XYZ file of C-alpha atoms in Angstrom:
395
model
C -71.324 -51.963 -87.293
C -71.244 -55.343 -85.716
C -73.473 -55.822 -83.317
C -74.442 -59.954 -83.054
C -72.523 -62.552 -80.969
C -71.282 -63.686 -84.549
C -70.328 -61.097 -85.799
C -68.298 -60.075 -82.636
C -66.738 -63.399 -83.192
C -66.500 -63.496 -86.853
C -64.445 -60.032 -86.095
C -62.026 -61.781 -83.201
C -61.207 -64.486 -86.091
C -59.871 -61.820 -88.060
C -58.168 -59.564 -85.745
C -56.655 -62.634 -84.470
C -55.170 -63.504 -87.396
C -53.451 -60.117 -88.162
C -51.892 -60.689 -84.740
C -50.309 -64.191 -85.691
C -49.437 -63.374 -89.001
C -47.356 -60.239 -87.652
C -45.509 -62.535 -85.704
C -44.961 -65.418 -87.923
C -43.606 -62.985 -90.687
C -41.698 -60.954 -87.501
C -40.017 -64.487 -86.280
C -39.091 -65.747 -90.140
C -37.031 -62.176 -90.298
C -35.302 -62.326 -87.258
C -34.042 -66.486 -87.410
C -32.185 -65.365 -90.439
C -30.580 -62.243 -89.341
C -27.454 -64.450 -89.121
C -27.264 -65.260 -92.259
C -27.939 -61.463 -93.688
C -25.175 -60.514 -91.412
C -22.558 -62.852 -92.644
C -24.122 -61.704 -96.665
C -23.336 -58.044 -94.986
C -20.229 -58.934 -93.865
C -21.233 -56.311 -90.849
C -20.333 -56.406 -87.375
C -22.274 -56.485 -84.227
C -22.247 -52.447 -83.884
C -22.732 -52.477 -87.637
C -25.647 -54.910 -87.401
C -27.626 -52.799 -84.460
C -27.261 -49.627 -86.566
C -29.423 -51.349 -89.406
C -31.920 -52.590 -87.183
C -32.033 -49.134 -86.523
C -33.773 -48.704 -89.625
C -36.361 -50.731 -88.396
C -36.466 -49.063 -85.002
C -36.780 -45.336 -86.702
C -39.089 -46.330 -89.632
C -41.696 -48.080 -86.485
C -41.474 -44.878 -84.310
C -42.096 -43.074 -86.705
C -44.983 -44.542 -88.160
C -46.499 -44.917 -84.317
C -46.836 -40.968 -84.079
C -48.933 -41.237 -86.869
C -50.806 -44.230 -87.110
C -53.387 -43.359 -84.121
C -54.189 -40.129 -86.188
C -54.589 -42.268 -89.500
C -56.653 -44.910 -87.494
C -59.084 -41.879 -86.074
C -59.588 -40.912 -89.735
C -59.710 -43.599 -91.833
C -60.367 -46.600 -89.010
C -58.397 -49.066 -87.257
C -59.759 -51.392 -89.553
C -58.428 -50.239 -92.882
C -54.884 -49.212 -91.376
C -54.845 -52.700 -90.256
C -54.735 -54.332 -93.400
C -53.333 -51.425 -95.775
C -49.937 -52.325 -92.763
C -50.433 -56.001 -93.270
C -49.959 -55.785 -97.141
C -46.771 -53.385 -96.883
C -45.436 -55.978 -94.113
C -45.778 -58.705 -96.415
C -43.741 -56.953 -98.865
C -41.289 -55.593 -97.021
C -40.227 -58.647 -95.229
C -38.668 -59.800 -98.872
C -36.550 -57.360 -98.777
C -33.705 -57.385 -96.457
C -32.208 -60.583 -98.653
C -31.691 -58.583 -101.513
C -28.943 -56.136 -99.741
C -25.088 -56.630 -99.840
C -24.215 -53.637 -97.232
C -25.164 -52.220 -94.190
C -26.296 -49.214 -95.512
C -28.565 -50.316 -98.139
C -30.305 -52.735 -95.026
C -30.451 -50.720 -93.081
C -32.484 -48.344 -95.395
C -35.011 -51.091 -96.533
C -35.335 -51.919 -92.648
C -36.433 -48.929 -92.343
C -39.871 -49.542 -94.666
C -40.466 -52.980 -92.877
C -39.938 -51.128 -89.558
C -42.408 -48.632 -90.707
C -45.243 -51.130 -91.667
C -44.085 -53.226 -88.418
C -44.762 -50.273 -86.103
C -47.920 -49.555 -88.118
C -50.013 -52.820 -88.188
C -48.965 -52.976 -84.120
C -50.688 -49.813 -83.421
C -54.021 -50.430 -85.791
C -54.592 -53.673 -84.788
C -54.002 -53.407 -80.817
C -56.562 -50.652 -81.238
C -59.326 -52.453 -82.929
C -58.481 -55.277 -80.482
C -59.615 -52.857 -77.683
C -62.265 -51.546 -79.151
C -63.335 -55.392 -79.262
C -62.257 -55.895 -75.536
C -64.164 -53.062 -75.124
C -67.595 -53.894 -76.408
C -67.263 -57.872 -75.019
C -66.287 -56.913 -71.240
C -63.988 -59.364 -70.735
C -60.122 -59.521 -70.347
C -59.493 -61.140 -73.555
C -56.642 -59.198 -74.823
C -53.471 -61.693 -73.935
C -55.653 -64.024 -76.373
C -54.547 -61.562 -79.124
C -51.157 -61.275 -77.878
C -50.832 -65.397 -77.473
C -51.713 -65.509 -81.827
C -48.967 -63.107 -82.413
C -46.704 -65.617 -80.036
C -48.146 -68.549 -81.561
C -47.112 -66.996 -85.115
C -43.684 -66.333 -84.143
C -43.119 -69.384 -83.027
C -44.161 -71.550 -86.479
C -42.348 -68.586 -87.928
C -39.313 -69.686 -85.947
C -39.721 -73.448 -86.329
C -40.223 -73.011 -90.155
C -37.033 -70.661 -90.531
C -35.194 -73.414 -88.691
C -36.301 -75.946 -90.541
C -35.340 -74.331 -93.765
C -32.456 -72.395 -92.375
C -29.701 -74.928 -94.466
C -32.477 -75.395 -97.652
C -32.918 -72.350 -98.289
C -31.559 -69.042 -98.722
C -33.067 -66.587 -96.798
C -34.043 -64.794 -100.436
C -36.214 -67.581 -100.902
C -37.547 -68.256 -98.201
C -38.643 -64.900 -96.924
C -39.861 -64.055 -100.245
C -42.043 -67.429 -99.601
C -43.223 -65.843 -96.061
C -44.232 -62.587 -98.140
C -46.877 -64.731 -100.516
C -47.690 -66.221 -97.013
C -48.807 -62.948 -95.824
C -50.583 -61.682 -98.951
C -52.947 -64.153 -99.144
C -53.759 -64.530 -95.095
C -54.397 -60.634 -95.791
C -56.813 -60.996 -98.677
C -58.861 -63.881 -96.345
C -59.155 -61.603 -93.464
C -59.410 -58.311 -94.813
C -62.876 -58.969 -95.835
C -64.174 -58.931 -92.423
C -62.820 -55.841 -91.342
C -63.421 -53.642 -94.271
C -66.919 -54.286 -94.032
C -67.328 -53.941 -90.207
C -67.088 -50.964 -88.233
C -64.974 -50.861 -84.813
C -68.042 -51.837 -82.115
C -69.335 -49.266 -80.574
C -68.112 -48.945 -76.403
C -70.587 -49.728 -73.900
C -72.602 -47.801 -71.863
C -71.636 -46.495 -67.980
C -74.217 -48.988 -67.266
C -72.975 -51.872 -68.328
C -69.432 -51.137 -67.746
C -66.941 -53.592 -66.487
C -63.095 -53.909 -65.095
C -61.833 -53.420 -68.640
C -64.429 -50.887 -69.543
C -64.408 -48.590 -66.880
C -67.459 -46.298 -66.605
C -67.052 -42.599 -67.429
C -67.724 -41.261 -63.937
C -64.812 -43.674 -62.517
C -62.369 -42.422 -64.796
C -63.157 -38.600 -64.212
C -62.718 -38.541 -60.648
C -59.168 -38.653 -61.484
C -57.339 -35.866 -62.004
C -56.095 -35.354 -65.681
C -52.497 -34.816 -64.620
C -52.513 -38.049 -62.823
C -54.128 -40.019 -65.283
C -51.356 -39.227 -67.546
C -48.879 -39.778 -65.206
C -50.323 -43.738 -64.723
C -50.205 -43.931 -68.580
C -46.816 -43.934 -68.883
C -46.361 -45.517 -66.075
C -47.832 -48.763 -67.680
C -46.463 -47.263 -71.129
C -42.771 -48.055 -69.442
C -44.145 -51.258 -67.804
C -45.002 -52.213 -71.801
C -41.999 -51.166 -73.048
C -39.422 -52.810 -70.496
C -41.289 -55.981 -71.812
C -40.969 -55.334 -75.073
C -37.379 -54.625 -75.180
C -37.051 -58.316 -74.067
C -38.984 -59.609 -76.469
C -36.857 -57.839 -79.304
C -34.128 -58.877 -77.793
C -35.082 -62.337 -78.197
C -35.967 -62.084 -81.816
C -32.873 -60.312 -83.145
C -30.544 -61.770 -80.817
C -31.326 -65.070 -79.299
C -30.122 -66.742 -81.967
C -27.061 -65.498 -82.331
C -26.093 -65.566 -78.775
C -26.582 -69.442 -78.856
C -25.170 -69.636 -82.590
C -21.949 -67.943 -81.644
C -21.385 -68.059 -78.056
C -22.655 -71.310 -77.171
C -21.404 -73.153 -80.690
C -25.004 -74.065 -81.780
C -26.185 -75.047 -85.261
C -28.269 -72.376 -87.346
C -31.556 -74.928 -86.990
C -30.683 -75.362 -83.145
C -30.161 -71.540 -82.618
C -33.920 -71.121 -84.163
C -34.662 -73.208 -81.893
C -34.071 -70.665 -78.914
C -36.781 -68.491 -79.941
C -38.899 -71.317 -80.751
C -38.711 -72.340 -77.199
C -39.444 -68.573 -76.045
C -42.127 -68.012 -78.670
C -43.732 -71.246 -76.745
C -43.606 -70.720 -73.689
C -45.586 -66.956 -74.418
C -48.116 -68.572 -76.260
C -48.892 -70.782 -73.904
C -48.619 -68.286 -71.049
C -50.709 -65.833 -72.984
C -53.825 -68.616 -73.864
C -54.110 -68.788 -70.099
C -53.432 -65.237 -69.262
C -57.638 -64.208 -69.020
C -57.930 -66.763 -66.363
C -54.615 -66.035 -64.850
C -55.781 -62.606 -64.910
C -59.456 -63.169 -63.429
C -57.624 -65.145 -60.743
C -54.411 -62.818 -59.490
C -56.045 -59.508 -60.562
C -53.597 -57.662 -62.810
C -51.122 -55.928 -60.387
C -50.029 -59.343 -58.670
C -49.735 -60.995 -62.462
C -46.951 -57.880 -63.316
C -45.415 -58.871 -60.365
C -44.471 -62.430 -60.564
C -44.088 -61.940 -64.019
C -41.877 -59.441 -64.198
C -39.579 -61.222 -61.334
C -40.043 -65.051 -63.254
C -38.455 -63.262 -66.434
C -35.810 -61.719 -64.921
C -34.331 -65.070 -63.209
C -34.943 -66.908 -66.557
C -33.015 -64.543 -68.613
C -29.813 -64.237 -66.426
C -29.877 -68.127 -66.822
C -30.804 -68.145 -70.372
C -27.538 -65.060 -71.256
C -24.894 -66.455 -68.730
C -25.412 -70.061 -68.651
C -22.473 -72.202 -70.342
C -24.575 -74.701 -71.495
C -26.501 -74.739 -74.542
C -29.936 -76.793 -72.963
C -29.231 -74.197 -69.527
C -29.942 -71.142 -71.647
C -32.896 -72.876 -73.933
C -34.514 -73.404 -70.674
C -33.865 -69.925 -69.376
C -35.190 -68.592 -72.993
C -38.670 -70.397 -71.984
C -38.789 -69.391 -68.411
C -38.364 -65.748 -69.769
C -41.254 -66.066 -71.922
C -43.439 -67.312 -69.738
C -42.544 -64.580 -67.178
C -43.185 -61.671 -69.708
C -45.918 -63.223 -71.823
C -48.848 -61.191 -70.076
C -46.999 -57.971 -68.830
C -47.619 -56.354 -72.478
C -51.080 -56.737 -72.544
C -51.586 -56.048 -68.900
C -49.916 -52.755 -69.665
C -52.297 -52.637 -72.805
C -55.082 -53.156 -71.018
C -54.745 -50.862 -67.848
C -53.591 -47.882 -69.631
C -57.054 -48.147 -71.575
C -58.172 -48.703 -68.658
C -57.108 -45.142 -67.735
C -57.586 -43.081 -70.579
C -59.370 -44.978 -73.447
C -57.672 -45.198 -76.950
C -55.053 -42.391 -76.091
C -53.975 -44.503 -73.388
C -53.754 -47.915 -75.668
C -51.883 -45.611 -77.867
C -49.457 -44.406 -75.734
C -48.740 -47.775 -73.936
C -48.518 -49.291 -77.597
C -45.859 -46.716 -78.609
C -43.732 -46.786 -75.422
C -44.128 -50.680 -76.037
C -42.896 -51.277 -79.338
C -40.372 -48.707 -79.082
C -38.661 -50.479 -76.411
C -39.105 -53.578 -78.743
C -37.345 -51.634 -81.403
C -35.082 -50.015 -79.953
C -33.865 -52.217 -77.478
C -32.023 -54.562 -80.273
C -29.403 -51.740 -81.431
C -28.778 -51.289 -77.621
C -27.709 -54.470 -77.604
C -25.959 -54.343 -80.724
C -23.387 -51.768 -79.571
C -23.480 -53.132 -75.654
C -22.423 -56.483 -77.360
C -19.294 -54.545 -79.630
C -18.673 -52.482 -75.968
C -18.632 -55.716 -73.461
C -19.742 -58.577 -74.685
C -23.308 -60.727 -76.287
C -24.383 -62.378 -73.711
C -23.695 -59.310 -70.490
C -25.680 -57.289 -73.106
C -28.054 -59.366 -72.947
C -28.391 -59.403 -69.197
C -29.764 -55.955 -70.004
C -33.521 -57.665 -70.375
C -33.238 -59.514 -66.626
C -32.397 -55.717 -65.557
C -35.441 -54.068 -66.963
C -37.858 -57.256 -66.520
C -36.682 -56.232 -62.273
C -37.742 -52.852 -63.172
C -41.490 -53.271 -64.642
C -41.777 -55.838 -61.494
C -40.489 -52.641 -59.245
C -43.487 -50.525 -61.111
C -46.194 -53.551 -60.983
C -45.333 -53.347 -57.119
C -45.671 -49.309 -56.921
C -48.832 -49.155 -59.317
C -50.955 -52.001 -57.663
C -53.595 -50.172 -56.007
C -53.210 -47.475 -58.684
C -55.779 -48.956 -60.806
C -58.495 -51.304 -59.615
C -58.664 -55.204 -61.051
């Protein structure tokens, strides 16, 4: 069990990396989901019923995961998920219907939602033992991943065929996987501290029991829908973005990657200073303006007629949502311990997941870019919640 300053370190390195290369091999997926859906020959309906596949296969896998992680660790789960994500990701290329991609979406959604779970777990068991508010750090790697993920798929977009080049991004994460794994097979989770020595993200034992269990839960899902009304606009980005600027706004394939390139930026670099953000605002007052900056970015970045208008409404959205996640993380664990990180997680990713195919048929129903409008309506909502649920939980 790791118990030095190194090898608390030497075990950030590695969850870190997990985190970024989640997102780099999430991003490279989603920039060529218009080229899969012109292979397809499917629609926009037909094309949010396959990412269905990846919605199903993740929820499913989140029920279980937090009972696989309490038997076999968070550490092994972690990278067992990593090397079926790497796999997986070279799939969707080698389909020529809806059906059949929507069936093999359903194994990458099922390592996705997998990997999320395991490694935001051992990232709060880390958060845990350090006492400090370090988990947007995590969250900024997986940003930072998505967007080189991005900028590569761009770059490559007219190279390449996405065969190719996500079968390239599945080497990619095979070997990142066999240089971290190392460190987390042979170190156990570190143990929680003491009542003692507790501290605002390690809440002492007595704290936490003067609340009544009904109540706790209650605040859990609370944050859990706080987590996932983020989430579902950071899916949204990824399967959609480009598209929206590709075929609404009459962009190239390398400048529609370029849309969530500019979003994937603008989280990073609101998540590498979301600690001190954090320490300064306190967490309910972060939600807040959060939650209220991404909703007037993405009603600019969907409606605007002008391709730089919504590119600078795509980064003004990530910057508003880029700690809300972790925040959500972070105070339902805050609550309840790893039950609460797992429920936050799972209401999280689900609205990640499932928000996409909502889109999918809005977009057939109405049209892209009101569908999209969808994401300013539920970034309001978490801001409504941050407002209700400030003094719910102390900073």
């Amino acid at each position: 069990m790791p118990g030095t300053s190194r090898d608390l370190t030497r075990l950030r390195t590695a969850i870190t990396a997990f985190f970024a290369l989640d997102g780099f091999l999430f991003a490279g997926w989603v920039v060529r989901i218009p080229a899969i859906k012109h292979q397809t020959g499917a629609s926009a309906g037909d094309l949010g019923l396959a990412l269905l596949g990846v919605s199903a296969g993740a929820v499913l896998t989140m029920t279980l995961t937090g009972r696989l992680c309490r038997r076999y660790g968070s550490h092994q789960v972690t990278v067992v998920c990593a090397v079926l994500l790497s796999l997986s990701v070279a799939l969707p290329p080698l389909t020529h219907s809806v059906p059949a991609l929507g069936a093999l979406l359903l194994i990458f959604g099922a390592a996705y939602g997998g990997i999320n779970v395991a490694f935001n777990s051992a990232a709060v068991d880390l958060v845990t033992a350090l006492r400090r508010p370090i988990m947007p750090s995590f969250h900024a790697a997986f940003s930072l991943g998505g967007m080189v993920g991005a900028g590569l798929g761009g770059l490559v977009a007219g190279a390449l065929s996405p065969t190719l080049h996500l079968a390239g991004l599945a080497v990619v994460g095979l070997l990142v996987t066999a240089v971290a794994a190392p460190t987390l097979l042979h170190n156990e989770p570190p143990s929680a501290p003491t009542p003692a020595a507790s501290a605002p993200c390690a809440p002492s034992a007595p704290e936490t029991s003067r609340r009544p269990q009904g109540r706790i839960r209650g605040l859990v899902i609370v944050f859990g829908l706080i987590a996932g009304c983020t989430a579902y606009g950071e899916g949204a980005m990824a399967d959609w973005g480009a598209l929206h600027l590709e075929q609404d706004l009459d962009a190239s394939s390398g400048v529609a990657a370029l849309g969530y390139t500019c979003f994937a930026l603008a989280m990073t670099i609101g998540r590498l200073s979301g600690t001190a953000l954090l320490e300064r605002l306190g967490h309910g007052r972060t939600v807040v303006a959060g939650g209220a900056t991404a909703a007037a970015g993405m009603l600019l970045g969907s409606l605007a007629p002008s391709l730089w208008a919504a590119l600078l409404g795509f980064a003004v959205t990530g910057l508003g949502l880029a700690n809300l996640f972790p925040v959500a993380v972070e105070r339902a664990g805050t609550l309840a311990g790893p039950n609460g990180v797992a429920t936050a997680s799972t209401f999280g990713y689900g609205g990640m997941l499932l928000g996409p195919p909502a889109i999918g048929f809005m977009a057939d129903w109405l049209s892209l870019p009101v569908a999209l409008t969808s994401v300013a309506v539920l970034a309001a909502i978490a801001t409504l919640i941050g407002v209700a649920t400030r003094r719910a939980v102390p900073n």
